[in-house]
CSV table of C-alpha atoms in Angstrom, one decimal:
chain,number,residue,atom,x,y,z
A,4,MET,CA,131.4,147.2,53.6
A,5,ALA,CA,128.5,148.0,56.1
A,6,GLU,CA,127.1,151.3,56.2
A,7,THR,CA,127.1,153.7,59.0
A,8,ARG,CA,123.7,153.2,61.2
A,9,LEU,CA,123.1,155.9,63.8
A,10,PHE,CA,121.2,155.0,66.7
A,11,LEU,CA,119.2,158.1,68.3
A,12,VAL,CA,118.5,158.0,71.6
A,13,ARG,CA,116.2,160.8,73.4
A,14,HIS,CA,117.3,161.7,76.6
A,15,GLY,CA,115.3,160.2,79.9
A,16,GLU,CA,112.8,162.1,81.8
A,17,THR,CA,113.1,165.7,83.6
A,18,GLU,CA,110.4,167.9,85.0
A,19,TRP,CA,110.1,169.6,81.9
A,20,SER,CA,109.9,167.1,79.9
A,21,ARG,CA,107.1,165.6,81.8
A,22,SER,CA,105.5,168.6,82.3
A,23,GLY,CA,105.5,169.6,78.6
A,24,GLN,CA,107.8,172.6,79.1
A,25,HIS,CA,110.1,173.4,75.9
A,26,THR,CA,113.3,173.0,77.2
A,27,SER,CA,116.6,173.8,75.6
A,28,ARG,CA,119.5,175.7,77.2
A,29,THR,CA,117.7,175.3,80.9
A,30,ASP,CA,120.2,172.4,82.1
A,31,LEU,CA,117.6,170.2,84.1
A,32,PRO,CA,118.5,166.6,85.6
A,33,LEU,CA,116.9,163.4,85.1
A,34,THR,CA,113.9,162.8,87.2
A,35,ASP,CA,114.2,159.2,89.1
A,36,VAL,CA,111.5,158.1,86.6
A,37,GLY,CA,114.4,159.1,83.9
A,38,VAL,CA,117.4,157.6,85.8
A,39,GLU,CA,115.8,154.3,85.6
A,40,GLN,CA,114.8,154.6,81.9
A,41,ALA,CA,118.3,155.1,81.4
A,42,ARG,CA,119.1,151.9,83.2
A,43,ARG,CA,116.9,150.5,80.9
A,44,LEU,CA,118.5,151.8,77.7
A,45,ALA,CA,121.8,150.9,78.7
A,46,ARG,CA,120.6,147.3,79.4
A,47,ARG,CA,119.2,147.4,75.2
A,48,LEU,CA,122.6,149.4,74.0
A,49,ALA,CA,124.5,147.1,75.5
A,50,ARG,CA,123.9,144.4,72.5
A,51,GLU,CA,125.3,147.0,70.2
A,52,ARG,CA,129.0,148.0,69.3
A,53,PHE,CA,129.6,151.8,68.3
A,54,GLY,CA,132.7,153.5,66.2
A,55,ALA,CA,131.8,156.4,68.0
A,56,VAL,CA,129.5,158.2,70.7
A,57,PHE,CA,128.3,162.2,70.2
A,58,THR,CA,126.3,163.6,72.8
A,59,SER,CA,125.0,167.2,73.4
A,60,PRO,CA,126.2,169.4,76.1
A,61,ARG,CA,123.2,169.6,78.0
A,62,LEU,CA,122.7,167.4,81.1
A,63,ARG,CA,120.1,165.4,80.8
A,64,ALA,CA,121.5,164.1,77.7
A,65,ARG,CA,125.3,163.6,78.9
A,66,GLU,CA,123.4,162.0,82.2
A,67,THR,CA,121.7,159.6,79.8
A,68,CYS,CA,124.7,158.9,77.9
A,69,ARG,CA,126.4,157.9,81.2
A,70,ILE,CA,124.3,155.4,82.5
A,71,ALA,CA,124.2,154.1,79.5
A,72,GLY,CA,127.7,153.4,79.5
A,73,LEU,CA,128.7,155.3,77.0
A,74,GLU,CA,130.0,158.4,78.3
A,75,ARG,CA,133.8,157.7,78.0
A,76,GLU,CA,134.0,157.4,74.2
A,77,ALA,CA,131.5,160.5,73.9
A,78,ILE,CA,132.1,163.1,71.7
A,79,VAL,CA,130.4,166.6,73.2
A,80,THR,CA,128.9,168.8,70.4
A,81,ASP,CA,127.1,172.0,70.5
A,82,ASP,CA,125.7,170.8,67.1
A,83,LEU,CA,123.5,168.5,69.0
A,84,ALA,CA,122.1,171.2,71.9
A,85,GLU,CA,118.3,171.4,71.7
A,86,TRP,CA,116.4,174.2,69.6
A,87,ASP,CA,117.1,177.3,70.8
A,88,TYR,CA,113.5,178.4,71.8
A,89,GLY,CA,114.2,181.8,72.6
A,90,ARG,CA,111.2,183.5,75.0
A,91,TYR,CA,109.6,180.4,74.4
A,92,GLU,CA,111.8,178.2,76.6
A,93,GLY,CA,109.9,177.0,79.7
A,94,ARG,CA,106.4,177.4,78.5
A,95,THR,CA,103.8,174.6,77.3
A,96,THR,CA,102.2,175.0,74.3
A,97,ASP,CA,98.9,175.3,75.9
A,98,ASP,CA,99.9,178.1,77.8
A,99,ILE,CA,101.7,179.8,74.4
A,100,ARG,CA,97.8,178.7,72.8
A,101,SER,CA,96.2,180.8,75.2
A,102,GLU,CA,98.2,184.3,73.3
A,103,ASP,CA,98.2,182.3,69.7
A,104,PRO,CA,95.6,179.8,69.2
A,105,ASP,CA,97.3,178.7,66.0
A,106,TRP,CA,101.1,178.4,67.4
A,107,THR,CA,103.7,175.8,67.2
A,108,ILE,CA,107.2,175.6,67.2
A,109,TRP,CA,107.4,174.3,64.1
A,110,THR,CA,105.7,177.1,62.5
A,111,ALA,CA,106.7,180.0,64.9
A,112,ASP,CA,108.8,182.6,64.0
A,113,VAL,CA,111.2,181.6,66.7
A,114,PRO,CA,114.1,183.9,65.9
A,115,ALA,CA,111.4,186.8,66.5
A,116,ALA,CA,111.4,185.3,69.7
A,117,GLY,CA,115.2,185.5,70.5
A,118,GLY,CA,116.0,181.5,69.4
A,119,GLU,CA,116.6,179.9,66.3
A,120,SER,CA,114.9,178.9,62.8
A,121,ALA,CA,114.3,175.0,62.5
A,122,GLU,CA,116.2,175.7,59.4
A,123,ASP,CA,119.3,177.0,61.7
A,124,VAL,CA,119.2,173.6,63.5
A,125,GLY,CA,119.0,171.6,60.1
A,126,ARG,CA,122.1,173.1,59.6
A,127,ARG,CA,123.9,172.1,62.8
A,128,VAL,CA,122.7,168.4,62.5
A,129,ASP,CA,123.7,168.5,58.9
A,130,ARG,CA,127.1,168.6,60.0
A,131,VAL,CA,126.7,165.7,62.7
A,132,ILE,CA,125.3,163.7,60.0
A,133,ASP,CA,128.6,164.3,57.9
A,134,ALA,CA,130.5,163.8,61.1
A,135,ALA,CA,128.8,160.6,61.6
A,136,LEU,CA,129.3,159.2,57.7
A,137,ALA,CA,132.9,159.8,58.3
A,138,ILE,CA,133.0,157.1,60.8
A,139,ASP,CA,133.7,153.2,60.6
A,140,GLY,CA,130.9,151.9,62.5
A,141,ASP,CA,127.6,152.4,63.7
A,142,VAL,CA,127.4,155.8,65.7
A,143,ALA,CA,125.3,156.6,68.9
A,144,ILE,CA,123.8,160.2,69.0
A,145,PHE,CA,122.3,161.4,72.5
A,146,GLY,CA,120.1,164.5,72.0
A,147,HIS,CA,117.0,166.2,72.4
A,148,GLY,CA,113.4,165.4,71.4
A,149,HIS,CA,112.8,168.2,68.4
A,150,CYS,CA,116.8,168.3,67.5
A,151,LEU,CA,116.7,164.5,66.8
A,152,ARG,CA,113.2,164.8,64.8
A,153,ILE,CA,115.4,167.6,62.5
A,154,LEU,CA,118.4,165.0,62.1
A,155,ALA,CA,115.9,162.1,61.1
A,156,ALA,CA,114.2,164.5,58.4
A,157,ARG,CA,117.4,165.7,57.3
A,158,TRP,CA,118.4,162.0,57.2
A,159,ILE,CA,116.1,161.1,54.6
A,160,PHE,CA,116.7,164.4,52.7
A,161,LEU,CA,113.6,166.3,54.1
A,162,PRO,CA,113.5,169.9,54.7
A,163,PRO,CA,114.1,170.2,58.7
A,164,ARG,CA,110.2,171.5,59.6
A,165,ALA,CA,109.4,167.8,58.4
A,166,GLY,CA,110.8,166.8,61.8
A,167,ALA,CA,107.2,167.8,62.9
A,168,LEU,CA,106.1,164.6,61.6
A,169,LEU,CA,108.1,162.4,63.7
A,170,GLU,CA,106.9,162.1,67.2
A,171,LEU,CA,110.0,161.0,69.7
A,172,SER,CA,109.0,160.2,73.6
A,173,THR,CA,111.9,160.3,76.2
A,174,ALA,CA,114.4,157.8,76.3
A,175,THR,CA,113.3,156.1,73.3
A,176,LEU,CA,115.8,154.7,70.7
A,177,SER,CA,115.6,155.2,66.8
A,178,ARG,CA,118.1,154.0,63.9
A,179,LEU,CA,118.5,155.5,60.9
A,180,GLY,CA,120.1,153.5,58.0
A,181,TRP,CA,119.8,152.2,54.8
A,182,GLU,CA,117.9,150.3,52.3
A,183,ARG,CA,120.6,149.5,49.6
A,184,GLU,CA,122.6,152.9,48.9
A,185,GLN,CA,119.1,154.7,50.2
A,186,ARG,CA,119.2,156.4,53.6
A,187,VAL,CA,116.3,155.1,55.3
A,188,ILE,CA,114.6,155.4,58.9
A,189,GLU,CA,115.1,151.5,60.0
A,190,LEU,CA,113.2,152.0,63.6
A,191,TRP,CA,111.6,154.7,65.1
A,192,ASN,CA,110.6,156.0,68.7
A,193,ASP,CA,111.0,152.5,70.1
A,194,GLY,CA,110.6,152.5,73.9
A,195,SER,CA,110.0,148.8,74.3
A,196,HIS,CA,112.6,148.2,76.4
A,197,LEU,CA,111.2,150.3,79.0
A,198,ALA,CA,108.7,147.7,79.6
A,199,LEU,CA,111.7,145.1,80.5
A,200,GLY,CA,111.5,143.9,84.1
């Protein structure tokens, strides 16, 4: 029997993803570029069959899911919401580093800024993984850069902060699967569909 694979889809471009602003709770729509990216994702995902579709409740993820043609089957879960950045919301890394030169989201004390720790996000995505593994068939997951990076790290049994090692661009496709009984990353940050005409 085939093992469940997870197809991770980061949402298309928004104004803040383009500018590099940390975006969690702020509910931004896709830009025109993001809409076109989602259309190209739709063509790529049309080759696949899914036993379930999960999406973040944020507009940018749900919009990407809708344009990709998978909204009707989608289960919306707060566990896929982007990392809550607290007071870092809306700020760029360069802006924050003007005050704290060594700052990264991965090493910052985000709870002290009113947000979540990487470990908090890790607990949420562990629940998503458990739910996905209970599905008969592959699962499409529409979400956000940091949250999906942490999900991939947890898939291969690394701590949540190991997501720092996995770059993830907008509107890309990644696939988490298996080599025999071992959970592996089969495909990562694939944007080849974005070059299609």
